[in-house]
C-alpha atoms as a printed R data frame, in Angstrom:
    type eleno elety resid chain resno       x       y       z
1   ATOM     1    CA   MET     A     1 -22.083 159.157 174.140
2   ATOM     2    CA   ASN     A     2 -20.664 155.938 174.711
3   ATOM     3    CA   TYR     A     3 -19.277 153.359 172.439
4   ATOM     4    CA   ILE     A     4 -22.819 150.890 172.834
5   ATOM     5    CA   ASN     A     5 -25.552 153.357 173.099
6   ATOM     6    CA   SER     A     6 -23.236 155.233 169.523
7   ATOM     7    CA   GLN     A     7 -23.163 151.408 167.809
8   ATOM     8    CA   LEU     A     8 -27.093 151.639 168.760
9   ATOM     9    CA   LEU     A     9 -27.889 155.257 167.150
10  ATOM    10    CA   VAL     A    10 -26.559 153.748 163.848
11  ATOM    11    CA   LEU     A    11 -27.860 150.419 164.141
12  ATOM    12    CA   VAL     A    12 -31.953 152.679 164.434
13  ATOM    13    CA   LEU     A    13 -30.803 154.553 161.690
14  ATOM    14    CA   MET     A    14 -29.937 151.964 159.482
15  ATOM    15    CA   ILE     A    15 -33.365 150.638 160.241
16  ATOM    16    CA   MET     A    16 -35.528 153.540 159.962
17  ATOM    17    CA   MET     A    17 -33.329 154.227 156.530
18  ATOM    18    CA   PRO     A    18 -35.560 153.737 153.127
19  ATOM    19    CA   THR     A    19 -34.547 150.015 151.833
20  ATOM    20    CA   THR     A    20 -34.277 151.600 148.620
21  ATOM    21    CA   ALA     A    21 -31.257 153.124 150.064
22  ATOM    22    CA   PHE     A    22 -29.818 149.757 150.707
23  ATOM    23    CA   ALA     A    23 -30.388 148.885 146.780
24  ATOM    24    CA   GLU     A    24 -29.215 150.969 145.135
25  ATOM    25    CA   ASN     A    25 -25.802 150.592 146.963
26  ATOM    26    CA   GLU     A    26 -26.686 146.574 145.864
27  ATOM    27    CA   THR     A    27 -27.229 147.663 142.195
28  ATOM    28    CA   MET     A    28 -23.582 150.499 141.935
29  ATOM    29    CA   THR     A    29 -21.324 147.391 143.889
30  ATOM    30    CA   LEU     A    30 -22.602 145.309 141.485
31  ATOM    31    CA   ILE     A    31 -23.276 147.867 138.199
32  ATOM    32    CA   GLU     A    32 -18.969 148.352 139.118
33  ATOM    33    CA   GLN     A    33 -18.203 144.757 139.118
34  ATOM    34    CA   TYR     A    34 -19.231 144.252 135.585
35  ATOM    35    CA   ARG     A    35 -17.756 147.647 134.767
36  ATOM    36    CA   GLN     A    36 -14.190 145.829 135.904
37  ATOM    37    CA   GLY     A    37 -14.345 143.926 132.994
38  ATOM    38    CA   VAL     A    38 -15.777 139.787 132.542
39  ATOM    39    CA   THR     A    39 -12.965 138.954 135.445
40  ATOM    40    CA   HIS     A    40 -14.899 140.902 138.234
41  ATOM    41    CA   TRP     A    41 -18.663 139.586 136.716
42  ATOM    42    CA   PRO     A    42 -20.652 138.053 139.416
43  ATOM    43    CA   GLU     A    43 -21.249 134.251 138.891
44  ATOM    44    CA   ALA     A    44 -23.528 133.144 136.040
45  ATOM    45    CA   LYS     A    45 -26.590 130.636 137.331
46  ATOM    46    CA   LEU     A    46 -27.269 127.839 135.593
47  ATOM    47    CA   ASP     A    47 -29.045 124.717 135.829
48  ATOM    48    CA   ALA     A    48 -27.133 121.454 137.350
49  ATOM    49    CA   GLY     A    49 -25.362 120.069 134.589
50  ATOM    50    CA   VAL     A    50 -26.247 122.374 132.201
51  ATOM    51    CA   GLU     A    51 -22.980 123.912 130.542
52  ATOM    52    CA   VAL     A    52 -22.341 127.378 128.100
53  ATOM    53    CA   GLN     A    53 -19.858 129.210 126.231
54  ATOM    54    CA   PRO     A    54 -18.689 132.135 127.926
55  ATOM    55    CA   LEU     A    55 -20.224 135.590 125.902
56  ATOM    56    CA   MET     A    56 -17.830 137.296 123.700
57  ATOM    57    CA   PRO     A    57 -17.996 139.229 120.957
58  ATOM    58    CA   LEU     A    58 -18.299 138.558 117.652
59  ATOM    59    CA   PRO     A    59 -15.273 136.742 115.461
60  ATOM    60    CA   GLN     A    60 -14.381 139.550 113.119
61  ATOM    61    CA   GLN     A    61 -13.428 136.518 110.779
62  ATOM    62    CA   ILE     A    62 -15.495 134.422 108.634
63  ATOM    63    CA   GLU     A    63 -14.434 130.555 107.434
64  ATOM    64    CA   PHE     A    64 -15.006 129.927 104.043
65  ATOM    65    CA   PRO     A    65 -14.642 126.454 103.143
66  ATOM    66    CA   LEU     A    66 -12.331 125.001 100.946
67  ATOM    67    CA   ASP     A    67 -14.068 123.599  98.168
68  ATOM    68    CA   ASN     A    68 -15.813 127.931  97.840
69  ATOM    69    CA   PRO     A    69 -13.294 129.742  98.518
70  ATOM    70    CA   PHE     A    70 -12.977 133.394  99.529
71  ATOM    71    CA   SER     A    71 -12.794 135.912  96.347
72  ATOM    72    CA   GLU     A    72 -14.344 139.846  95.909
73  ATOM    73    CA   GLU     A    73 -14.605 139.143  92.265
74  ATOM    74    CA   LYS     A    74 -16.864 136.462  93.581
75  ATOM    75    CA   GLN     A    75 -18.748 138.818  96.101
76  ATOM    76    CA   GLN     A    76 -19.823 140.832  93.723
77  ATOM    77    CA   LEU     A    77 -21.202 138.209  91.474
78  ATOM    78    CA   GLY     A    78 -23.920 136.814  94.795
79  ATOM    79    CA   LYS     A    79 -24.773 140.011  95.257
80  ATOM    80    CA   HIS     A    80 -25.578 140.491  92.234
81  ATOM    81    CA   LEU     A    81 -27.072 137.031  92.302
82  ATOM    82    CA   PHE     A    82 -29.471 137.487  95.006
83  ATOM    83    CA   PHE     A    83 -31.143 139.822  94.229
84  ATOM    84    CA   ASP     A    84 -31.986 138.772  90.642
85  ATOM    85    CA   ARG     A    85 -35.384 137.746  90.075
86  ATOM    86    CA   ARG     A    86 -34.383 135.623  86.522
87  ATOM    87    CA   LEU     A    87 -33.563 132.801  88.574
88  ATOM    88    CA   SER     A    88 -37.073 132.496  90.355
89  ATOM    89    CA   GLN     A    89 -39.826 130.767  88.543
90  ATOM    90    CA   SER     A    90 -42.096 133.582  87.825
91  ATOM    91    CA   GLN     A    91 -39.156 135.385  87.451
92  ATOM    92    CA   GLN     A    92 -40.225 138.205  89.843
93  ATOM    93    CA   ILE     A    93 -39.168 136.473  92.970
94  ATOM    94    CA   ALA     A    94 -35.302 137.539  94.467
95  ATOM    95    CA   CYS     A    95 -33.440 135.813  97.150
96  ATOM    96    CA   ALA     A    96 -33.747 139.337  98.772
97  ATOM    97    CA   SER     A    97 -38.038 139.372  98.522
98  ATOM    98    CA   CYS     A    98 -37.801 136.991 102.018
99  ATOM    99    CA   HIS     A    99 -34.283 138.701 103.197
100 ATOM   100    CA   ASP     A   100 -34.689 142.157 102.541
101 ATOM   101    CA   PRO     A   101 -31.688 145.108 103.748
102 ATOM   102    CA   ASP     A   102 -33.896 147.387 105.111
103 ATOM   103    CA   LEU     A   103 -35.879 144.727 107.170
104 ATOM   104    CA   ALA     A   104 -32.755 144.129 109.072
105 ATOM   105    CA   TRP     A   105 -32.304 140.967 105.571
106 ATOM   106    CA   ALA     A   106 -35.281 139.341 106.703
107 ATOM   107    CA   ASP     A   107 -39.004 140.028 105.512
108 ATOM   108    CA   GLY     A   108 -41.241 141.559 108.512
109 ATOM   109    CA   ARG     A   109 -43.739 139.186 107.944
110 ATOM   110    CA   ARG     A   110 -44.663 136.602 110.239
111 ATOM   111    CA   LYS     A   111 -44.691 134.173 107.227
112 ATOM   112    CA   ALA     A   112 -42.730 134.215 104.020
113 ATOM   113    CA   ILE     A   113 -44.612 135.224 101.017
114 ATOM   114    CA   GLY     A   114 -42.604 132.945  98.277
115 ATOM   115    CA   HIS     A   115 -44.109 131.300  94.544
116 ATOM   116    CA   ASN     A   116 -47.267 132.101  93.833
117 ATOM   117    CA   ARG     A   117 -48.163 134.232  96.802
118 ATOM   118    CA   ILE     A   118 -47.930 130.517  98.334
119 ATOM   119    CA   GLN     A   119 -47.630 131.328 102.101
120 ATOM   120    CA   GLY     A   120 -44.723 129.824 103.627
121 ATOM   121    CA   ASP     A   121 -45.986 128.219 107.856
122 ATOM   122    CA   ILE     A   122 -42.340 129.362 108.542
123 ATOM   123    CA   ASN     A   123 -40.526 132.620 109.236
124 ATOM   124    CA   SER     A   124 -37.830 134.277 107.635
125 ATOM   125    CA   PRO     A   125 -34.691 135.022 110.094
126 ATOM   126    CA   SER     A   126 -32.497 137.823 109.504
127 ATOM   127    CA   ILE     A   127 -29.335 136.191 106.941
128 ATOM   128    CA   VAL     A   128 -26.584 138.538 108.847
129 ATOM   129    CA   ASP     A   129 -23.713 136.370 110.366
130 ATOM   130    CA   THR     A   130 -25.552 133.448 109.296
131 ATOM   131    CA   GLY     A   131 -21.624 132.863 107.935
132 ATOM   132    CA   LEU     A   132 -20.791 131.792 111.832
133 ATOM   133    CA   LEU     A   133 -23.901 129.322 111.856
134 ATOM   134    CA   LYS     A   134 -22.853 125.499 112.016
135 ATOM   135    CA   GLN     A   135 -26.724 124.171 110.628
136 ATOM   136    CA   LEU     A   136 -29.235 126.787 109.272
137 ATOM   137    CA   PHE     A   137 -32.448 126.566 108.413
138 ATOM   138    CA   TRP     A   138 -34.892 126.881 111.802
139 ATOM   139    CA   ASP     A   139 -34.736 122.550 111.997
140 ATOM   140    CA   GLY     A   140 -30.864 122.926 111.559
141 ATOM   141    CA   ARG     A   141 -31.121 121.102 108.263
142 ATOM   142    CA   VAL     A   142 -28.493 121.957 106.046
143 ATOM   143    CA   ASN     A   143 -24.471 122.407 107.378
144 ATOM   144    CA   SER     A   144 -23.969 124.847 104.556
145 ATOM   145    CA   LEU     A   145 -25.140 127.948 102.950
146 ATOM   146    CA   GLU     A   146 -24.293 125.717 100.090
147 ATOM   147    CA   GLU     A   147 -27.146 124.045 100.358
148 ATOM   148    CA   GLN     A   148 -29.329 126.290 102.501
149 ATOM   149    CA   THR     A   149 -29.149 128.236  98.654
150 ATOM   150    CA   LEU     A   150 -29.729 125.236  96.673
151 ATOM   151    CA   ALA     A   151 -32.538 124.070  99.050
152 ATOM   152    CA   SER     A   152 -34.372 127.550  99.302
153 ATOM   153    CA   TRP     A   153 -33.927 128.480  95.246
154 ATOM   154    CA   THR     A   154 -35.678 124.911  93.932
155 ATOM   155    CA   ASN     A   155 -38.082 124.730  97.380
156 ATOM   156    CA   PRO     A   156 -41.994 125.277  95.532
157 ATOM   157    CA   ILE     A   157 -43.598 127.934  97.627
158 ATOM   158    CA   GLU     A   158 -39.653 129.976  97.794
159 ATOM   159    CA   MET     A   159 -38.505 130.614  94.865
160 ATOM   160    CA   ALA     A   160 -39.983 126.662  92.934
161 ATOM   161    CA   ALA     A   161 -37.313 127.286  90.355
162 ATOM   162    CA   ASN     A   162 -35.823 124.721  88.121
163 ATOM   163    CA   PRO     A   163 -31.591 125.680  88.434
164 ATOM   164    CA   GLU     A   164 -30.819 123.737  85.076
165 ATOM   165    CA   ASN     A   165 -32.993 126.573  83.083
166 ATOM   166    CA   ALA     A   166 -32.646 129.175  85.297
167 ATOM   167    CA   ALA     A   167 -28.900 129.211  84.835
168 ATOM   168    CA   LYS     A   168 -29.641 129.212  80.427
169 ATOM   169    CA   ARG     A   169 -32.059 132.313  81.584
170 ATOM   170    CA   LEU     A   170 -28.535 133.845  82.233
171 ATOM   171    CA   ALA     A   171 -26.589 132.694  80.071
172 ATOM   172    CA   LYS     A   172 -28.232 134.556  77.764
173 ATOM   173    CA   THR     A   173 -28.128 137.865  79.244
174 ATOM   174    CA   ALA     A   174 -25.064 140.697  77.876
175 ATOM   175    CA   SER     A   175 -23.435 140.850  81.470
176 ATOM   176    CA   TYR     A   176 -23.568 137.844  83.475
177 ATOM   177    CA   PRO     A   177 -21.398 136.014  81.286
178 ATOM   178    CA   ALA     A   178 -18.096 138.439  81.910
179 ATOM   179    CA   LEU     A   179 -19.636 138.344  85.710
180 ATOM   180    CA   PHE     A   180 -18.866 134.403  86.151
181 ATOM   181    CA   LYS     A   181 -15.582 134.872  84.624
182 ATOM   182    CA   THR     A   182 -14.496 137.306  86.158
183 ATOM   183    CA   ALA     A   183 -14.872 134.880  89.233
184 ATOM   184    CA   PHE     A   184 -14.839 131.598  88.001
185 ATOM   185    CA   GLY     A   185 -11.911 131.682  84.751
186 ATOM   186    CA   ASP     A   186 -14.798 131.023  82.336
187 ATOM   187    CA   GLU     A   187 -18.044 132.147  81.299
188 ATOM   188    CA   ASN     A   188 -19.451 128.471  82.016
189 ATOM   189    CA   ILE     A   189 -22.685 129.623  84.277
190 ATOM   190    CA   THR     A   190 -24.145 126.696  86.513
191 ATOM   191    CA   PRO     A   191 -26.259 126.126  89.235
192 ATOM   192    CA   GLU     A   192 -23.781 125.519  91.206
193 ATOM   193    CA   ARG     A   193 -21.520 128.426  90.941
194 ATOM   194    CA   ILE     A   194 -25.073 130.219  91.112
195 ATOM   195    CA   VAL     A   195 -25.021 128.256  94.322
196 ATOM   196    CA   GLN     A   196 -20.912 129.300  95.006
197 ATOM   197    CA   ALA     A   197 -21.750 132.918  94.337
198 ATOM   198    CA   ILE     A   198 -25.163 133.470  96.418
199 ATOM   199    CA   ALA     A   199 -23.176 131.847  99.285
200 ATOM   200    CA   THR     A   200 -20.411 133.612  99.256
201 ATOM   201    CA   PHE     A   201 -22.393 137.534  99.000
202 ATOM   202    CA   VAL     A   202 -24.419 136.085 102.224
203 ATOM   203    CA   ARG     A   203 -21.282 135.039 104.672
204 ATOM   204    CA   THR     A   204 -19.234 138.891 103.703
205 ATOM   205    CA   VAL     A   205 -23.258 139.976 105.545
206 ATOM   206    CA   ARG     A   206 -22.436 141.501 108.823
207 ATOM   207    CA   SER     A   207 -23.074 143.442 111.587
208 ATOM   208    CA   SER     A   208 -20.491 145.690 113.042
209 ATOM   209    CA   PRO     A   209 -19.476 145.881 117.098
210 ATOM   210    CA   SER     A   210 -22.704 147.266 119.067
211 ATOM   211    CA   ASP     A   211 -23.171 148.426 122.069
212 ATOM   212    CA   PHE     A   212 -21.991 145.481 124.039
213 ATOM   213    CA   ASP     A   213 -19.626 144.231 122.632
214 ATOM   214    CA   ARG     A   214 -17.708 146.940 122.409
215 ATOM   215    CA   PHE     A   215 -18.833 146.485 126.503
216 ATOM   216    CA   MET     A   216 -16.591 143.534 126.381
217 ATOM   217    CA   GLU     A   217 -13.937 144.990 124.624
218 ATOM   218    CA   GLY     A   218 -13.435 147.141 127.982
219 ATOM   219    CA   LYS     A   219 -15.429 150.314 127.225
220 ATOM   220    CA   GLN     A   220 -16.676 150.377 129.887
221 ATOM   221    CA   THR     A   221 -19.634 153.170 129.065
222 ATOM   222    CA   ALA     A   222 -20.333 151.242 125.862
223 ATOM   223    CA   LEU     A   223 -23.615 150.080 128.389
224 ATOM   224    CA   THR     A   224 -26.025 152.517 130.736
225 ATOM   225    CA   ASP     A   225 -26.195 151.337 133.966
226 ATOM   226    CA   GLN     A   226 -29.712 150.372 133.565
227 ATOM   227    CA   GLN     A   227 -28.025 148.180 130.345
228 ATOM   228    CA   ILE     A   228 -25.906 145.835 132.903
229 ATOM   229    CA   ARG     A   229 -28.704 145.426 135.258
230 ATOM   230    CA   GLY     A   230 -29.844 143.598 132.659
231 ATOM   231    CA   LEU     A   231 -26.795 142.210 131.903
232 ATOM   232    CA   HIS     A   232 -26.859 140.750 135.188
233 ATOM   233    CA   LEU     A   233 -30.620 139.951 134.789
234 ATOM   234    CA   PHE     A   234 -29.883 137.957 131.445
235 ATOM   235    CA   ARG     A   235 -27.248 135.914 133.535
236 ATOM   236    CA   THR     A   236 -29.398 134.587 135.992
237 ATOM   237    CA   LYS     A   237 -32.490 135.874 137.222
238 ATOM   238    CA   ALA     A   238 -33.795 135.601 133.643
239 ATOM   239    CA   ARG     A   239 -32.155 132.809 132.895
240 ATOM   240    CA   CYS     A   240 -31.397 134.230 129.408
241 ATOM   241    CA   ILE     A   241 -28.346 133.737 129.779
242 ATOM   242    CA   HIS     A   242 -28.798 128.291 129.218
243 ATOM   243    CA   CYS     A   243 -29.453 129.115 125.689
244 ATOM   244    CA   HIS     A   244 -27.872 132.239 124.705
245 ATOM   245    CA   ASN     A   245 -25.128 132.169 124.555
246 ATOM   246    CA   GLY     A   246 -21.088 132.172 123.136
247 ATOM   247    CA   PRO     A   247 -20.234 134.564 120.586
248 ATOM   248    CA   LEU     A   248 -23.634 134.948 118.233
249 ATOM   249    CA   LEU     A   249 -25.211 133.961 121.705
250 ATOM   250    CA   SER     A   250 -26.855 131.370 120.384
251 ATOM   251    CA   ASP     A   251 -26.405 128.143 121.692
252 ATOM   252    CA   ASN     A   252 -27.195 127.052 118.308
253 ATOM   253    CA   GLN     A   253 -29.383 123.511 119.535
254 ATOM   254    CA   PHE     A   254 -33.040 123.125 119.241
255 ATOM   255    CA   HIS     A   255 -35.654 123.664 121.883
256 ATOM   256    CA   HIS     A   256 -39.829 123.574 122.590
257 ATOM   257    CA   LEU     A   257 -40.531 126.637 124.070
258 ATOM   258    CA   GLY     A   258 -44.465 125.926 123.789
259 ATOM   259    CA   THR     A   259 -45.001 127.377 120.130
260 ATOM   260    CA   SER     A   260 -45.676 124.543 118.098
261 ATOM   261    CA   PHE     A   261 -49.643 124.282 118.159
262 ATOM   262    CA   ASP     A   262 -51.619 123.400 114.044
263 ATOM   263    CA   GLN     A   263 -52.789 126.872 113.954
264 ATOM   264    CA   VAL     A   264 -50.102 128.336 113.143
265 ATOM   265    CA   GLY     A   265 -47.767 126.091 110.665
266 ATOM   266    CA   ASN     A   266 -45.361 123.786 111.117
267 ATOM   267    CA   PHE     A   267 -44.892 122.075 114.377
268 ATOM   268    CA   GLN     A   268 -42.496 118.921 114.195
269 ATOM   269    CA   GLY     A   269 -39.473 121.149 114.068
270 ATOM   270    CA   ARG     A   270 -36.213 118.885 115.020
271 ATOM   271    CA   TYR     A   271 -38.313 115.974 115.161
272 ATOM   272    CA   LYS     A   272 -38.706 115.699 110.770
273 ATOM   273    CA   MET     A   273 -34.720 115.436 110.865
274 ATOM   274    CA   THR     A   274 -34.178 113.046 114.418
275 ATOM   275    CA   GLY     A   275 -37.409 111.615 114.913
276 ATOM   276    CA   LYS     A   276 -36.809 112.023 118.696
277 ATOM   277    CA   ALA     A   277 -39.791 112.107 120.946
278 ATOM   278    CA   GLU     A   278 -37.941 115.593 122.863
279 ATOM   279    CA   ASP     A   279 -37.570 116.760 119.285
280 ATOM   280    CA   VAL     A   280 -40.782 117.807 118.615
281 ATOM   281    CA   GLY     A   281 -41.878 121.096 117.928
282 ATOM   282    CA   ALA     A   282 -37.613 121.978 119.378
283 ATOM   283    CA   PHE     A   283 -36.700 124.923 116.793
284 ATOM   284    CA   ARG     A   284 -32.911 126.150 116.360
285 ATOM   285    CA   THR     A   285 -31.940 128.911 119.146
286 ATOM   286    CA   PRO     A   286 -31.747 131.905 117.227
287 ATOM   287    CA   ALA     A   287 -28.796 134.462 117.265
288 ATOM   288    CA   LEU     A   288 -30.381 137.503 120.031
289 ATOM   289    CA   ARG     A   289 -27.832 140.225 117.601
290 ATOM   290    CA   THR     A   290 -29.489 140.160 114.569
291 ATOM   291    CA   GLY     A   291 -32.748 138.872 115.602
292 ATOM   292    CA   ILE     A   292 -33.533 141.566 118.044
293 ATOM   293    CA   ALA     A   293 -33.540 143.996 115.353
294 ATOM   294    CA   SER     A   294 -36.173 141.189 112.897
295 ATOM   295    CA   PRO     A   295 -39.695 141.261 114.662
296 ATOM   296    CA   PRO     A   296 -41.569 139.605 114.738
297 ATOM   297    CA   TYR     A   297 -40.054 136.755 116.551
298 ATOM   298    CA   MET     A   298 -40.219 132.486 116.918
299 ATOM   299    CA   HIS     A   299 -40.532 130.298 113.689
300 ATOM   300    CA   ASN     A   300 -43.599 130.430 113.468
301 ATOM   301    CA   GLY     A   301 -44.093 134.486 113.847
302 ATOM   302    CA   LEU     A   302 -46.433 134.419 116.852
303 ATOM   303    CA   VAL     A   303 -45.312 136.807 118.857
304 ATOM   304    CA   THR     A   304 -45.331 140.054 117.105
305 ATOM   305    CA   ASP     A   305 -42.500 142.087 119.712
306 ATOM   306    CA   LEU     A   306 -39.971 142.711 121.884
307 ATOM   307    CA   ASP     A   307 -41.662 143.540 124.627
308 ATOM   308    CA   MET     A   308 -44.870 140.506 123.257
309 ATOM   309    CA   LEU     A   309 -41.533 137.852 124.157
310 ATOM   310    CA   LEU     A   310 -40.651 139.002 127.033
311 ATOM   311    CA   ALA     A   311 -43.490 138.864 129.148
312 ATOM   312    CA   MET     A   312 -44.026 134.719 126.516
313 ATOM   313    CA   TYR     A   313 -40.525 133.947 128.698
314 ATOM   314    CA   ASN     A   314 -41.969 135.526 131.673
315 ATOM   315    CA   MET     A   315 -44.604 133.151 132.587
316 ATOM   316    CA   GLY     A   316 -43.236 130.255 131.121
317 ATOM   317    CA   TRP     A   317 -44.760 130.045 127.925
318 ATOM   318    CA   TRP     A   318 -46.767 126.367 128.576
319 ATOM   319    CA   GLN     A   319 -47.549 123.837 127.595
320 ATOM   320    CA   ASN     A   320 -49.552 122.520 124.367
321 ATOM   321    CA   ALA     A   321 -52.470 120.213 124.503
322 ATOM   322    CA   LYS     A   322 -52.511 117.452 121.606
323 ATOM   323    CA   LEU     A   323 -52.695 118.720 118.314
324 ATOM   324    CA   ASP     A   324 -55.977 118.176 116.019
325 ATOM   325    CA   ASN     A   325 -54.025 117.810 112.836
326 ATOM   326    CA   LYS     A   326 -51.122 115.879 114.689
327 ATOM   327    CA   THR     A   327 -51.429 111.908 113.421
328 ATOM   328    CA   ASP     A   328 -50.349 108.846 116.167
329 ATOM   329    CA   ASP     A   329 -47.356 108.112 115.521
330 ATOM   330    CA   ILE     A   330 -46.345 111.966 116.765
331 ATOM   331    CA   PRO     A   331 -45.585 112.293 120.035
332 ATOM   332    CA   THR     A   332 -46.898 115.150 121.310
333 ATOM   333    CA   ALA     A   333 -44.693 118.042 122.070
334 ATOM   334    CA   GLN     A   334 -42.740 118.612 126.017
335 ATOM   335    CA   LEU     A   335 -41.559 122.290 126.652
336 ATOM   336    CA   SER     A   336 -38.595 122.512 127.082
337 ATOM   337    CA   PRO     A   337 -37.089 121.947 130.711
338 ATOM   338    CA   LEU     A   338 -34.800 125.116 129.964
339 ATOM   339    CA   ILE     A   339 -38.242 127.196 130.357
340 ATOM   340    CA   LYS     A   340 -39.425 128.305 133.913
341 ATOM   341    CA   PRO     A   341 -41.689 130.305 135.313
342 ATOM   342    CA   LEU     A   342 -39.376 134.089 135.807
343 ATOM   343    CA   ASP     A   343 -41.774 136.534 138.167
344 ATOM   344    CA   LEU     A   344 -39.692 138.800 136.624
345 ATOM   345    CA   SER     A   345 -40.453 142.514 137.949
346 ATOM   346    CA   LYS     A   346 -41.789 145.527 135.961
347 ATOM   347    CA   GLN     A   347 -38.353 147.375 136.134
348 ATOM   348    CA   GLU     A   348 -37.120 144.330 135.568
349 ATOM   349    CA   LEU     A   349 -38.168 143.251 131.974
350 ATOM   350    CA   ALA     A   350 -37.360 146.840 131.184
351 ATOM   351    CA   ASP     A   351 -34.155 146.614 132.634
352 ATOM   352    CA   LEU     A   352 -33.973 143.167 130.388
353 ATOM   353    CA   LYS     A   353 -35.688 144.416 127.477
354 ATOM   354    CA   ALA     A   354 -32.851 147.461 127.958
355 ATOM   355    CA   PHE     A   355 -29.975 145.181 127.635
356 ATOM   356    CA   LEU     A   356 -31.295 143.227 124.801
357 ATOM   357    CA   LEU     A   357 -30.963 146.339 122.562
358 ATOM   358    CA   GLY     A   358 -27.502 147.654 123.517
359 ATOM   359    CA   LEU     A   359 -27.095 143.984 121.699
360 ATOM   360    CA   SER     A   360 -28.223 144.870 118.124
361 ATOM   361    CA   SER     A   361 -26.089 145.909 115.679
362 ATOM   362    CA   HIS     A   362 -25.894 149.252 112.701
363 ATOM   363    CA   LEU     A   363 -26.731 146.887 109.952
364 ATOM   364    CA   PRO     A   364 -24.355 148.518 107.249
365 ATOM   365    CA   GLN     A   365 -27.008 149.042 104.365
366 ATOM   366    CA   PRO     A   366 -25.540 148.037 101.073
367 ATOM   367    CA   LEU     A   367 -25.349 149.759  98.174
368 ATOM   368    CA   LEU     A   368 -28.076 147.530  96.102
369 ATOM   369    CA   PRO     A   369 -26.554 146.326  92.639
370 ATOM   370    CA   GLU     A   370 -28.915 147.516  89.504
371 ATOM   371    CA   GLU     A   371 -30.593 145.048  87.480
372 ATOM   372    CA   LEU     A   372 -28.275 143.568  84.910
373 ATOM   373    CA   PRO     A   373 -29.573 143.818  81.403
């Protein structure tokens, strides 16, 4: 067989070869690129003008504020306070009522249940790794865990507490005066010290390294081939990287996805803070590491499981109609320009789901403190 005929034969065989063989070869090449480390990864596909933080493992150290430095004694005191029902007005609700370690430090409900069994209008997010956040609550209305603790403690539909009364109640117990003396130097129990101790404890509620963290640190086998395909989709066709980036897999920004309408409670979101039309219905991007482990999802608990969540993104969510209970001076929420239909296949959705599940780390279960006398 001469050279020309041999080349024709090769060409015919290539044409007759099943397309899956090409796909498998390309996929393996892609997988090997990812296994060789971040510097070998293909470029992420981003909309013009969008900048993202690089994906990276979670930092191991948490910064504590200068006016509330860490001490082990304060952390242990905060742990007791976090689980103590006596802080609430009814003396039946603790911080842990909505942030249960058995439920990934959330509550597993669509919307939180607070004082007098009142249902709130928002989903309880997990507190894991919140020490890394710069803005807290779904609408970002506070800038520290101390502010967040006080706000939830005094909210009339959460713990509904009078901080001064709660502090006096603890001062009459047999145990707390000594714990406050160990943590703060004297037995004086004040609302400020209670807030500082709880915030200190919450900053120490951390996730352990996930399969994704180990992969990023160089363990090539930490992610399966399917998860690597999902990682590639995450950075390209699935568009997740636009909002879920950086060590927390959150841009810490606020976006409207079409989830805000009058039947599901709070619809104003970030708009309450800024008064900007583009912030109507915009809520903080959740950190995927702990968010995946604590369904239901979204600020209103609208999405019950991960398959439903991926289906919603795949269809591109929806544009809101005008709300029945919206006053005329509030603009109609506009879908974020970063949200677009994805056209992911069934297999691509499965790959993406596999990767997302690899983001969730084991959440260490704390030894729950005994109720103090």
